[in-house]
């Protein structure tokens, strides 16, 4: 088969379309013939040599895919060859075939195109596990989503709205009309406005109950300032750096919490639990049209370098997909 490999870390041109061995399913695994994968910022970090795959995972980038079940390993039940699926991966999505633990498979939701389904697994699992399972967002609360125009952001806006929360999001002004159409009640241009002041103004000084943050260190102090009493900050990215100062006094005064999580490195059993929650609680919202995949564009998998350049520019809205015939 063919896959995108990274012989040496570097820029987008480090991605090489290569002939590689076919994957073989281990016990409990399924091989998926890939129809599409999606580009995540973790793929860019892996390409640069900063985010190696977990032990035992495929060396090829790609944290999610959609396609058709091509083979079943021993001990697999509940899936059949030829079934259309999408999957959460620890790696390997940028390939014609990928082996995946059966617990990380999802059926393609009714009403969703097979290719577009590749835009769902990673964002659905990330947002569900962090915003709902960890932070406990409930109806009537306020959710602040940083990076509203990203794949994570567009999904979080929709899911938060569907769950009855008031959603605020930071995004460039050029993206705000489209994010408003997805359900964001208030948009904040992070380049022109102080998001702490805007959150306080919008909430009449109360603050946000839950903040989903992709920036990390550069936003840490301001995020705490933007939290409501009892608020929950969940950090899932470090685009703004790894190390920041935290005012514990401010955190104590608000009885607030800060959590940081990563999805890719979690044990297979934990991922399976998250995937089960997504299938039971999120997929009905997708099938009802309350939440949908947001796809900026589709590009051939062999053009992965072009897709990486687009993600680096942040000029996209939602997901960039890499497709196979």
PDB file of C-alpha atoms in Angstrom:
ATOM      1  CA  UNK A   1       0.000   0.000   0.000  1.00  0.00           C
ATOM      2  CA  UNK A   2       0.965   3.672  -0.028  1.00  0.00           C
ATOM      3  CA  UNK A   3       1.214   6.052   2.897  1.00  0.00           C
ATOM      4  CA  UNK A   4       2.602   9.435   3.857  1.00  0.00           C
ATOM      5  CA  UNK A   5       5.927   8.878   5.602  1.00  0.00           C
ATOM      6  CA  UNK A   6       8.332  11.259   7.360  1.00  0.00           C
ATOM      7  CA  UNK A   7      11.892  10.100   6.580  1.00  0.00           C
ATOM      8  CA  UNK A   8      13.310  13.185   8.324  1.00  0.00           C
ATOM      9  CA  UNK A   9      11.536  15.819  10.438  1.00  0.00           C
ATOM     10  CA  UNK A  10      11.036  19.201   8.797  1.00  0.00           C
ATOM     11  CA  UNK A  11       8.626  21.430   6.926  1.00  0.00           C
ATOM     12  CA  UNK A  12       5.644  20.307   4.854  1.00  0.00           C
ATOM     13  CA  UNK A  13       7.920  18.920   2.149  1.00  0.00           C
ATOM     14  CA  UNK A  14       9.166  16.356   4.680  1.00  0.00           C
ATOM     15  CA  UNK A  15       5.954  14.428   3.958  1.00  0.00           C
ATOM     16  CA  UNK A  16       6.685  11.721   1.372  1.00  0.00           C
ATOM     17  CA  UNK A  17       4.143   9.575  -0.512  1.00  0.00           C
ATOM     18  CA  UNK A  18       5.736   6.113  -0.238  1.00  0.00           C
ATOM     19  CA  UNK A  19       5.213   2.401  -0.731  1.00  0.00           C
ATOM     20  CA  UNK A  20       4.968   0.673   2.665  1.00  0.00           C
ATOM     21  CA  UNK A  21       3.903  -2.760   3.985  1.00  0.00           C
ATOM     22  CA  UNK A  22       0.209  -3.484   4.455  1.00  0.00           C
ATOM     23  CA  UNK A  23      -0.957  -3.499   8.096  1.00  0.00           C
ATOM     24  CA  UNK A  24      -2.024  -6.795   9.638  1.00  0.00           C
ATOM     25  CA  UNK A  25      -4.737  -6.851  12.324  1.00  0.00           C
ATOM     26  CA  UNK A  26      -3.629  -7.985  15.767  1.00  0.00           C
ATOM     27  CA  UNK A  27      -6.151  -9.615  18.121  1.00  0.00           C
ATOM     28  CA  UNK A  28      -8.943  -7.138  18.782  1.00  0.00           C
ATOM     29  CA  UNK A  29      -8.059  -4.988  15.762  1.00  0.00           C
ATOM     30  CA  UNK A  30      -9.757  -4.179  12.470  1.00  0.00           C
ATOM     31  CA  UNK A  31      -8.102  -3.088   9.222  1.00  0.00           C
ATOM     32  CA  UNK A  32      -9.859  -0.173   7.550  1.00  0.00           C
ATOM     33  CA  UNK A  33      -9.467   0.639   3.862  1.00  0.00           C
ATOM     34  CA  UNK A  34      -9.163   4.416   4.198  1.00  0.00           C
ATOM     35  CA  UNK A  35     -11.385   6.715   2.188  1.00  0.00           C
ATOM     36  CA  UNK A  36     -10.358   9.919   3.964  1.00  0.00           C
ATOM     37  CA  UNK A  37      -8.300  11.216   6.858  1.00  0.00           C
ATOM     38  CA  UNK A  38      -8.235  14.643   8.478  1.00  0.00           C
ATOM     39  CA  UNK A  39      -5.367  16.978   9.330  1.00  0.00           C
ATOM     40  CA  UNK A  40      -4.816  17.860  12.983  1.00  0.00           C
ATOM     41  CA  UNK A  41      -2.201  20.146  14.502  1.00  0.00           C
ATOM     42  CA  UNK A  42      -0.708  17.097  16.187  1.00  0.00           C
ATOM     43  CA  UNK A  43       0.206  15.884  12.679  1.00  0.00           C
ATOM     44  CA  UNK A  44       2.174  19.086  12.108  1.00  0.00           C
ATOM     45  CA  UNK A  45       4.039  18.592  15.381  1.00  0.00           C
ATOM     46  CA  UNK A  46       4.826  14.991  14.463  1.00  0.00           C
ATOM     47  CA  UNK A  47       6.150  16.119  11.079  1.00  0.00           C
ATOM     48  CA  UNK A  48       8.419  18.603  12.837  1.00  0.00           C
ATOM     49  CA  UNK A  49       9.774  15.905  15.150  1.00  0.00           C
ATOM     50  CA  UNK A  50       8.075  17.240  18.297  1.00  0.00           C
ATOM     51  CA  UNK A  51       5.278  14.693  18.819  1.00  0.00           C
ATOM     52  CA  UNK A  52       6.255  11.073  18.157  1.00  0.00           C
ATOM     53  CA  UNK A  53       3.483   8.462  18.075  1.00  0.00           C
ATOM     54  CA  UNK A  54       2.882   6.377  21.203  1.00  0.00           C
ATOM     55  CA  UNK A  55       4.684   3.048  21.519  1.00  0.00           C
ATOM     56  CA  UNK A  56       3.150   0.465  19.241  1.00  0.00           C
ATOM     57  CA  UNK A  57       1.246   2.971  17.101  1.00  0.00           C
ATOM     58  CA  UNK A  58       1.736   3.444  13.368  1.00  0.00           C
ATOM     59  CA  UNK A  59       4.627   5.724  12.444  1.00  0.00           C
ATOM     60  CA  UNK A  60       2.523   7.480   9.806  1.00  0.00           C
ATOM     61  CA  UNK A  61       0.595  10.633  10.784  1.00  0.00           C
ATOM     62  CA  UNK A  62      -3.175  10.780  10.962  1.00  0.00           C
ATOM     63  CA  UNK A  63      -5.352  10.626  14.094  1.00  0.00           C
ATOM     64  CA  UNK A  64      -8.677   9.785  12.465  1.00  0.00           C
ATOM     65  CA  UNK A  65     -10.103   8.333   9.291  1.00  0.00           C
ATOM     66  CA  UNK A  66     -13.193   7.078   7.540  1.00  0.00           C
ATOM     67  CA  UNK A  67     -13.452   4.103   5.236  1.00  0.00           C
ATOM     68  CA  UNK A  68     -14.607   0.521   4.896  1.00  0.00           C
ATOM     69  CA  UNK A  69     -13.772  -2.465   7.086  1.00  0.00           C
ATOM     70  CA  UNK A  70     -11.344  -4.591   5.048  1.00  0.00           C
ATOM     71  CA  UNK A  71     -10.306  -7.303   7.540  1.00  0.00           C
ATOM     72  CA  UNK A  72     -11.075  -8.468  11.063  1.00  0.00           C
ATOM     73  CA  UNK A  73      -8.460  -9.652  13.517  1.00  0.00           C
ATOM     74  CA  UNK A  74      -9.008 -12.459  16.017  1.00  0.00           C
ATOM     75  CA  UNK A  75     -11.459 -11.764  18.875  1.00  0.00           C
ATOM     76  CA  UNK A  76     -13.313  -9.016  16.994  1.00  0.00           C
ATOM     77  CA  UNK A  77     -17.104  -9.063  17.159  1.00  0.00           C
ATOM     78  CA  UNK A  78     -19.797  -6.590  16.182  1.00  0.00           C
ATOM     79  CA  UNK A  79     -18.194  -5.447  12.920  1.00  0.00           C
ATOM     80  CA  UNK A  80     -18.341  -6.896   9.411  1.00  0.00           C
ATOM     81  CA  UNK A  81     -16.141  -6.657   6.328  1.00  0.00           C
ATOM     82  CA  UNK A  82     -17.533  -4.015   3.982  1.00  0.00           C
ATOM     83  CA  UNK A  83     -19.096  -1.921   6.748  1.00  0.00           C
ATOM     84  CA  UNK A  84     -18.632   1.855   6.484  1.00  0.00           C
ATOM     85  CA  UNK A  85     -16.913   3.242   9.575  1.00  0.00           C
ATOM     86  CA  UNK A  86     -14.877   6.095  10.974  1.00  0.00           C
ATOM     87  CA  UNK A  87     -12.189   5.671  13.593  1.00  0.00           C
ATOM     88  CA  UNK A  88     -10.126   7.373  16.271  1.00  0.00           C
ATOM     89  CA  UNK A  89      -6.450   6.542  15.723  1.00  0.00           C
ATOM     90  CA  UNK A  90      -3.144   6.848  17.564  1.00  0.00           C
ATOM     91  CA  UNK A  91      -1.550   7.250  14.130  1.00  0.00           C
ATOM     92  CA  UNK A  92      -1.616   5.863  10.609  1.00  0.00           C
ATOM     93  CA  UNK A  93      -4.542   7.703   9.050  1.00  0.00           C
ATOM     94  CA  UNK A  94      -2.444   9.092   6.182  1.00  0.00           C
ATOM     95  CA  UNK A  95      -2.408   5.716   4.443  1.00  0.00           C
ATOM     96  CA  UNK A  96      -4.457   3.505   2.173  1.00  0.00           C
ATOM     97  CA  UNK A  97      -5.066   1.078   5.052  1.00  0.00           C
ATOM     98  CA  UNK A  98      -4.780   1.287   8.815  1.00  0.00           C
ATOM     99  CA  UNK A  99      -5.155  -1.183  11.698  1.00  0.00           C
ATOM    100  CA  UNK A 100      -7.256   0.141  14.571  1.00  0.00           C
ATOM    101  CA  UNK A 101      -8.514  -1.346  17.867  1.00  0.00           C
ATOM    102  CA  UNK A 102     -12.147  -2.329  17.398  1.00  0.00           C
ATOM    103  CA  UNK A 103     -13.142  -0.236  20.421  1.00  0.00           C
ATOM    104  CA  UNK A 104     -12.089   2.913  18.542  1.00  0.00           C
ATOM    105  CA  UNK A 105     -14.404   2.306  15.590  1.00  0.00           C
ATOM    106  CA  UNK A 106     -17.646   4.202  15.072  1.00  0.00           C
ATOM    107  CA  UNK A 107     -20.367   3.648  12.493  1.00  0.00           C
ATOM    108  CA  UNK A 108     -20.755   6.494  10.005  1.00  0.00           C
ATOM    109  CA  UNK A 109     -23.688   8.536  11.346  1.00  0.00           C
ATOM    110  CA  UNK A 110     -26.857   8.448   9.273  1.00  0.00           C
ATOM    111  CA  UNK A 111     -26.987  11.408   6.921  1.00  0.00           C
ATOM    112  CA  UNK A 112     -23.213  11.985   6.895  1.00  0.00           C
ATOM    113  CA  UNK A 113     -21.144  11.390   3.755  1.00  0.00           C
ATOM    114  CA  UNK A 114     -18.450   8.710   4.152  1.00  0.00           C
ATOM    115  CA  UNK A 115     -15.651  11.152   3.305  1.00  0.00           C
ATOM    116  CA  UNK A 116     -16.958  13.881   5.599  1.00  0.00           C
ATOM    117  CA  UNK A 117     -17.192  11.352   8.446  1.00  0.00           C
ATOM    118  CA  UNK A 118     -13.375  11.528   8.671  1.00  0.00           C
ATOM    119  CA  UNK A 119     -13.832  15.002  10.163  1.00  0.00           C
ATOM    120  CA  UNK A 120     -15.640  13.660  13.237  1.00  0.00           C
ATOM    121  CA  UNK A 121     -13.808  11.092  15.420  1.00  0.00           C
ATOM    122  CA  UNK A 122     -10.946  13.131  16.858  1.00  0.00           C
ATOM    123  CA  UNK A 123     -12.936  16.314  17.476  1.00  0.00           C
ATOM    124  CA  UNK A 124     -15.965  14.467  18.821  1.00  0.00           C
ATOM    125  CA  UNK A 125     -13.877  12.409  21.239  1.00  0.00           C
ATOM    126  CA  UNK A 126     -11.768  15.398  22.312  1.00  0.00           C
ATOM    127  CA  UNK A 127     -14.689  17.744  22.928  1.00  0.00           C
ATOM    128  CA  UNK A 128     -16.941  15.134  24.535  1.00  0.00           C
ATOM    129  CA  UNK A 129     -14.251  13.837  26.906  1.00  0.00           C
ATOM    130  CA  UNK A 130     -13.084  17.290  27.964  1.00  0.00           C
ATOM    131  CA  UNK A 131     -16.108  19.558  27.888  1.00  0.00           C
ATOM    132  CA  UNK A 132     -18.725  17.056  29.075  1.00  0.00           C
ATOM    133  CA  UNK A 133     -17.038  14.130  30.841  1.00  0.00           C
ATOM    134  CA  UNK A 134     -14.262  16.110  32.544  1.00  0.00           C
ATOM    135  CA  UNK A 135     -15.570  19.668  32.883  1.00  0.00           C
ATOM    136  CA  UNK A 136     -19.207  18.633  33.311  1.00  0.00           C
ATOM    137  CA  UNK A 137     -20.789  21.337  31.145  1.00  0.00           C
ATOM    138  CA  UNK A 138     -24.526  21.496  31.800  1.00  0.00           C
ATOM    139  CA  UNK A 139     -27.535  23.283  30.325  1.00  0.00           C
ATOM    140  CA  UNK A 140     -27.623  26.982  31.161  1.00  0.00           C
ATOM    141  CA  UNK A 141     -23.871  27.321  31.709  1.00  0.00           C
ATOM    142  CA  UNK A 142     -21.470  29.456  29.677  1.00  0.00           C
ATOM    143  CA  UNK A 143     -18.752  27.830  27.559  1.00  0.00           C
ATOM    144  CA  UNK A 144     -15.802  29.798  26.177  1.00  0.00           C
ATOM    145  CA  UNK A 145     -14.106  28.123  23.211  1.00  0.00           C
ATOM    146  CA  UNK A 146     -10.701  29.385  22.122  1.00  0.00           C
ATOM    147  CA  UNK A 147      -9.837  28.909  18.454  1.00  0.00           C
ATOM    148  CA  UNK A 148     -13.462  28.817  17.386  1.00  0.00           C
ATOM    149  CA  UNK A 149     -12.580  28.415  13.707  1.00  0.00           C
ATOM    150  CA  UNK A 150     -10.563  25.214  14.185  1.00  0.00           C
ATOM    151  CA  UNK A 151     -11.900  21.697  13.840  1.00  0.00           C
ATOM    152  CA  UNK A 152     -12.117  21.410  17.633  1.00  0.00           C
ATOM    153  CA  UNK A 153     -13.655  24.862  17.879  1.00  0.00           C
ATOM    154  CA  UNK A 154     -16.381  24.379  15.294  1.00  0.00           C
ATOM    155  CA  UNK A 155     -17.399  21.090  16.913  1.00  0.00           C
ATOM    156  CA  UNK A 156     -17.315  22.508  20.465  1.00  0.00           C
ATOM    157  CA  UNK A 157     -19.512  25.430  19.445  1.00  0.00           C
ATOM    158  CA  UNK A 158     -22.125  23.081  18.012  1.00  0.00           C
ATOM    159  CA  UNK A 159     -22.024  20.547  20.841  1.00  0.00           C
ATOM    160  CA  UNK A 160     -22.161  23.199  23.558  1.00  0.00           C
ATOM    161  CA  UNK A 161     -25.129  24.837  21.876  1.00  0.00           C
ATOM    162  CA  UNK A 162     -26.899  21.498  21.416  1.00  0.00           C
ATOM    163  CA  UNK A 163     -26.440  20.783  25.128  1.00  0.00           C
ATOM    164  CA  UNK A 164     -28.110  24.064  26.059  1.00  0.00           C
ATOM    165  CA  UNK A 165     -25.054  26.120  26.979  1.00  0.00           C
ATOM    166  CA  UNK A 166     -24.374  29.705  25.909  1.00  0.00           C
ATOM    167  CA  UNK A 167     -21.259  29.511  23.766  1.00  0.00           C
ATOM    168  CA  UNK A 168     -18.656  32.271  23.428  1.00  0.00           C
ATOM    169  CA  UNK A 169     -15.747  31.831  21.045  1.00  0.00           C
ATOM    170  CA  UNK A 170     -12.551  33.617  20.105  1.00  0.00           C
ATOM    171  CA  UNK A 171     -11.881  33.858  16.376  1.00  0.00           C
ATOM    172  CA  UNK A 172     -10.719  36.179  13.635  1.00  0.00           C
ATOM    173  CA  UNK A 173     -13.400  38.604  12.513  1.00  0.00           C
ATOM    174  CA  UNK A 174     -13.433  37.048   9.017  1.00  0.00           C
ATOM    175  CA  UNK A 175     -14.688  33.753  10.474  1.00  0.00           C
ATOM    176  CA  UNK A 176     -17.264  35.104  12.868  1.00  0.00           C
ATOM    177  CA  UNK A 177     -20.372  35.080  10.676  1.00  0.00           C
ATOM    178  CA  UNK A 178     -19.876  31.394   9.898  1.00  0.00           C
ATOM    179  CA  UNK A 179     -19.295  30.558  13.550  1.00  0.00           C
ATOM    180  CA  UNK A 180     -22.420  32.465  14.534  1.00  0.00           C
ATOM    181  CA  UNK A 181     -24.321  30.269  12.091  1.00  0.00           C
ATOM    182  CA  UNK A 182     -22.983  27.209  13.944  1.00  0.00           C
ATOM    183  CA  UNK A 183     -24.498  28.449  17.187  1.00  0.00           C
ATOM    184  CA  UNK A 184     -21.950  30.756  18.830  1.00  0.00           C
ATOM    185  CA  UNK A 185     -23.895  33.373  20.776  1.00  0.00           C
ATOM    186  CA  UNK A 186     -20.955  35.782  21.064  1.00  0.00           C
ATOM    187  CA  UNK A 187     -17.719  36.095  19.070  1.00  0.00           C
ATOM    188  CA  UNK A 188     -14.531  37.772  20.319  1.00  0.00           C
ATOM    189  CA  UNK A 189     -11.785  38.883  17.926  1.00  0.00           C
ATOM    190  CA  UNK A 190      -8.700  37.886  19.910  1.00  0.00           C
ATOM    191  CA  UNK A 191      -6.498  40.216  17.851  1.00  0.00           C
ATOM    192  CA  UNK A 192      -8.556  43.336  18.566  1.00  0.00           C
ATOM    193  CA  UNK A 193     -10.340  42.630  21.855  1.00  0.00           C
ATOM    194  CA  UNK A 194      -9.362  41.539  25.361  1.00  0.00           C
ATOM    195  CA  UNK A 195     -11.246  38.289  25.786  1.00  0.00           C
ATOM    196  CA  UNK A 196     -11.264  38.599  29.597  1.00  0.00           C
ATOM    197  CA  UNK A 197     -13.013  41.968  29.430  1.00  0.00           C
ATOM    198  CA  UNK A 198     -15.419  40.710  26.781  1.00  0.00           C
ATOM    199  CA  UNK A 199     -16.334  37.592  28.756  1.00  0.00           C
ATOM    200  CA  UNK A 200     -17.006  39.678  31.846  1.00  0.00           C
ATOM    201  CA  UNK A 201     -19.100  42.151  29.849  1.00  0.00           C
ATOM    202  CA  UNK A 202     -21.141  39.444  28.135  1.00  0.00           C
ATOM    203  CA  UNK A 203     -21.765  37.531  31.387  1.00  0.00           C
ATOM    204  CA  UNK A 204     -22.435  40.656  33.498  1.00  0.00           C
ATOM    205  CA  UNK A 205     -19.225  40.084  35.418  1.00  0.00           C
ATOM    206  CA  UNK A 206     -19.864  36.435  36.234  1.00  0.00           C
ATOM    207  CA  UNK A 207     -17.349  34.783  33.892  1.00  0.00           C
ATOM    208  CA  UNK A 208     -17.342  31.505  31.948  1.00  0.00           C
ATOM    209  CA  UNK A 209     -18.264  28.235  33.634  1.00  0.00           C
ATOM    210  CA  UNK A 210     -16.103  26.167  31.280  1.00  0.00           C
ATOM    211  CA  UNK A 211     -13.171  27.242  29.088  1.00  0.00           C
ATOM    212  CA  UNK A 212     -11.753  24.964  26.399  1.00  0.00           C
ATOM    213  CA  UNK A 213      -8.240  26.208  25.657  1.00  0.00           C
ATOM    214  CA  UNK A 214      -5.782  25.350  22.881  1.00  0.00           C
ATOM    215  CA  UNK A 215      -3.202  28.027  23.689  1.00  0.00           C
ATOM    216  CA  UNK A 216      -1.702  26.918  26.981  1.00  0.00           C
ATOM    217  CA  UNK A 217       0.863  29.110  28.717  1.00  0.00           C
ATOM    218  CA  UNK A 218       0.134  32.440  27.028  1.00  0.00           C
ATOM    219  CA  UNK A 219      -3.548  32.308  28.031  1.00  0.00           C
ATOM    220  CA  UNK A 220      -3.231  30.643  31.438  1.00  0.00           C
ATOM    221  CA  UNK A 221      -3.499  33.692  33.688  1.00  0.00           C
ATOM    222  CA  UNK A 222      -6.154  35.391  31.591  1.00  0.00           C
ATOM    223  CA  UNK A 223      -8.201  32.208  31.414  1.00  0.00           C
ATOM    224  CA  UNK A 224      -8.291  32.008  35.208  1.00  0.00           C
ATOM    225  CA  UNK A 225      -9.378  35.655  35.285  1.00  0.00           C
ATOM    226  CA  UNK A 226     -12.190  34.840  32.837  1.00  0.00           C
ATOM    227  CA  UNK A 227     -13.533  31.910  34.882  1.00  0.00           C
ATOM    228  CA  UNK A 228     -16.690  32.127  36.935  1.00  0.00           C
ATOM    229  CA  UNK A 229     -16.801  30.994  40.548  1.00  0.00           C
ATOM    230  CA  UNK A 230     -16.663  27.215  40.366  1.00  0.00           C
ATOM    231  CA  UNK A 231     -15.375  27.436  36.794  1.00  0.00           C
ATOM    232  CA  UNK A 232     -13.408  24.724  35.017  1.00  0.00           C
ATOM    233  CA  UNK A 233     -10.510  25.408  32.649  1.00  0.00           C
ATOM    234  CA  UNK A 234      -9.463  22.535  30.392  1.00  0.00           C
ATOM    235  CA  UNK A 235      -6.203  22.920  28.463  1.00  0.00           C
ATOM    236  CA  UNK A 236      -5.843  20.679  25.396  1.00  0.00           C
ATOM    237  CA  UNK A 237      -3.115  22.491  23.435  1.00  0.00           C
ATOM    238  CA  UNK A 238       0.102  24.450  23.816  1.00  0.00           C
ATOM    239  CA  UNK A 239       0.131  26.736  20.779  1.00  0.00           C
ATOM    240  CA  UNK A 240       1.028  29.573  23.158  1.00  0.00           C
ATOM    241  CA  UNK A 241       3.785  27.743  25.015  1.00  0.00           C
ATOM    242  CA  UNK A 242       4.374  25.083  27.647  1.00  0.00           C
ATOM    243  CA  UNK A 243       5.213  27.026  30.825  1.00  0.00           C
ATOM    244  CA  UNK A 244       3.151  29.756  32.451  1.00  0.00           C
ATOM    245  CA  UNK A 245       2.509  31.279  35.873  1.00  0.00           C
ATOM    246  CA  UNK A 246      -0.637  30.370  37.775  1.00  0.00           C
ATOM    247  CA  UNK A 247      -2.081  32.595  40.507  1.00  0.00           C
ATOM    248  CA  UNK A 248      -3.245  29.979  42.989  1.00  0.00           C
ATOM    249  CA  UNK A 249      -4.849  32.666  45.106  1.00  0.00           C
ATOM    250  CA  UNK A 250      -7.144  33.633  42.241  1.00  0.00           C
ATOM    251  CA  UNK A 251      -7.945  29.980  41.622  1.00  0.00           C
ATOM    252  CA  UNK A 252      -8.729  29.375  45.304  1.00  0.00           C
ATOM    253  CA  UNK A 253     -10.879  32.482  45.539  1.00  0.00           C
ATOM    254  CA  UNK A 254     -13.013  31.229  42.657  1.00  0.00           C
ATOM    255  CA  UNK A 255     -13.028  27.595  43.830  1.00  0.00           C
ATOM    256  CA  UNK A 256     -12.061  26.863  40.239  1.00  0.00           C
ATOM    257  CA  UNK A 257     -10.063  24.064  38.633  1.00  0.00           C
ATOM    258  CA  UNK A 258      -7.494  23.667  35.865  1.00  0.00           C
ATOM    259  CA  UNK A 259      -7.110  20.391  33.976  1.00  0.00           C
ATOM    260  CA  UNK A 260      -4.838  19.424  31.100  1.00  0.00           C
ATOM    261  CA  UNK A 261      -5.425  16.383  28.930  1.00  0.00           C
ATOM    262  CA  UNK A 262      -4.178  14.594  25.832  1.00  0.00           C
ATOM    263  CA  UNK A 263      -6.180  12.037  23.878  1.00  0.00           C
ATOM    264  CA  UNK A 264      -3.590  10.327  21.688  1.00  0.00           C
ATOM    265  CA  UNK A 265      -1.523   8.809  24.486  1.00  0.00           C
ATOM    266  CA  UNK A 266      -4.407   7.403  26.517  1.00  0.00           C
ATOM    267  CA  UNK A 267      -4.644   3.625  26.960  1.00  0.00           C
ATOM    268  CA  UNK A 268      -6.790   1.730  24.471  1.00  0.00           C
ATOM    269  CA  UNK A 269      -9.396   0.939  27.155  1.00  0.00           C
ATOM    270  CA  UNK A 270      -9.830   4.627  28.023  1.00  0.00           C
ATOM    271  CA  UNK A 271     -10.239   5.543  24.366  1.00  0.00           C
ATOM    272  CA  UNK A 272     -12.843   2.810  23.968  1.00  0.00           C
ATOM    273  CA  UNK A 273     -14.815   4.259  26.880  1.00  0.00           C
ATOM    274  CA  UNK A 274     -14.723   7.715  25.307  1.00  0.00           C
ATOM    275  CA  UNK A 275     -15.755   6.318  21.916  1.00  0.00           C
ATOM    276  CA  UNK A 276     -18.692   4.520  23.540  1.00  0.00           C
ATOM    277  CA  UNK A 277     -19.849   7.776  25.117  1.00  0.00           C
ATOM    278  CA  UNK A 278     -19.592   9.565  21.788  1.00  0.00           C
ATOM    279  CA  UNK A 279     -21.590   6.856  20.031  1.00  0.00           C
ATOM    280  CA  UNK A 280     -24.313   6.890  22.679  1.00  0.00           C
ATOM    281  CA  UNK A 281     -24.551  10.618  23.402  1.00  0.00           C
ATOM    282  CA  UNK A 282     -23.106  12.568  20.469  1.00  0.00           C
ATOM    283  CA  UNK A 283     -23.994  10.479  17.402  1.00  0.00           C
ATOM    284  CA  UNK A 284     -27.765  11.024  17.952  1.00  0.00           C
ATOM    285  CA  UNK A 285     -27.124  14.786  17.817  1.00  0.00           C
ATOM    286  CA  UNK A 286     -25.173  14.357  14.581  1.00  0.00           C
ATOM    287  CA  UNK A 287     -27.908  12.221  13.040  1.00  0.00           C
ATOM    288  CA  UNK A 288     -30.509  14.807  14.079  1.00  0.00           C
ATOM    289  CA  UNK A 289     -28.514  17.574  12.369  1.00  0.00           C
ATOM    290  CA  UNK A 290     -27.818  19.480  15.600  1.00  0.00           C
ATOM    291  CA  UNK A 291     -24.081  18.830  15.152  1.00  0.00           C
ATOM    292  CA  UNK A 292     -22.418  18.290  11.789  1.00  0.00           C
ATOM    293  CA  UNK A 293     -18.919  17.932  10.370  1.00  0.00           C
ATOM    294  CA  UNK A 294     -17.500  21.257   9.204  1.00  0.00           C
ATOM    295  CA  UNK A 295     -15.160  20.698   6.256  1.00  0.00           C
ATOM    296  CA  UNK A 296     -13.126  23.543   4.821  1.00  0.00           C
ATOM    297  CA  UNK A 297     -11.910  21.539   1.822  1.00  0.00           C
ATOM    298  CA  UNK A 298     -10.839  18.148   0.516  1.00  0.00           C
ATOM    299  CA  UNK A 299      -7.386  17.486  -0.928  1.00  0.00           C
ATOM    300  CA  UNK A 300      -5.828  14.267  -2.273  1.00  0.00           C
ATOM    301  CA  UNK A 301      -3.801  12.420   0.357  1.00  0.00           C
ATOM    302  CA  UNK A 302      -0.723  12.687  -1.860  1.00  0.00           C
ATOM    303  CA  UNK A 303      -1.021  16.494  -1.449  1.00  0.00           C
ATOM    304  CA  UNK A 304      -0.679  16.336   2.353  1.00  0.00           C
ATOM    305  CA  UNK A 305       2.068  18.985   2.276  1.00  0.00           C
ATOM    306  CA  UNK A 306      -0.384  21.510   0.823  1.00  0.00           C
ATOM    307  CA  UNK A 307      -2.873  20.670   3.557  1.00  0.00           C
ATOM    308  CA  UNK A 308      -0.236  21.186   6.255  1.00  0.00           C
ATOM    309  CA  UNK A 309       0.602  24.618   4.838  1.00  0.00           C
ATOM    310  CA  UNK A 310      -3.061  25.560   5.004  1.00  0.00           C
ATOM    311  CA  UNK A 311      -3.380  24.489   8.640  1.00  0.00           C
ATOM    312  CA  UNK A 312      -0.225  26.420   9.524  1.00  0.00           C
ATOM    313  CA  UNK A 313      -1.734  29.568   7.981  1.00  0.00           C
ATOM    314  CA  UNK A 314      -4.915  29.215  10.091  1.00  0.00           C
ATOM    315  CA  UNK A 315      -6.879  30.402   7.063  1.00  0.00           C
ATOM    316  CA  UNK A 316      -9.190  27.372   7.175  1.00  0.00           C
ATOM    317  CA  UNK A 317     -12.484  26.947   9.009  1.00  0.00           C
ATOM    318  CA  UNK A 318     -13.183  23.496  10.402  1.00  0.00           C
ATOM    319  CA  UNK A 319     -11.440  20.441   9.036  1.00  0.00           C
ATOM    320  CA  UNK A 320      -9.148  19.895   6.057  1.00  0.00           C
ATOM    321  CA  UNK A 321      -9.616  16.369   4.697  1.00  0.00           C
ATOM    322  CA  UNK A 322      -7.176  14.185   2.789  1.00  0.00           C
ATOM    323  CA  UNK A 323      -8.956  11.797   0.429  1.00  0.00           C
ATOM    324  CA  UNK A 324      -8.293   8.598  -1.479  1.00  0.00           C
ATOM    325  CA  UNK A 325     -10.168   7.387  -4.578  1.00  0.00           C
TER     326      UNK A 325
END
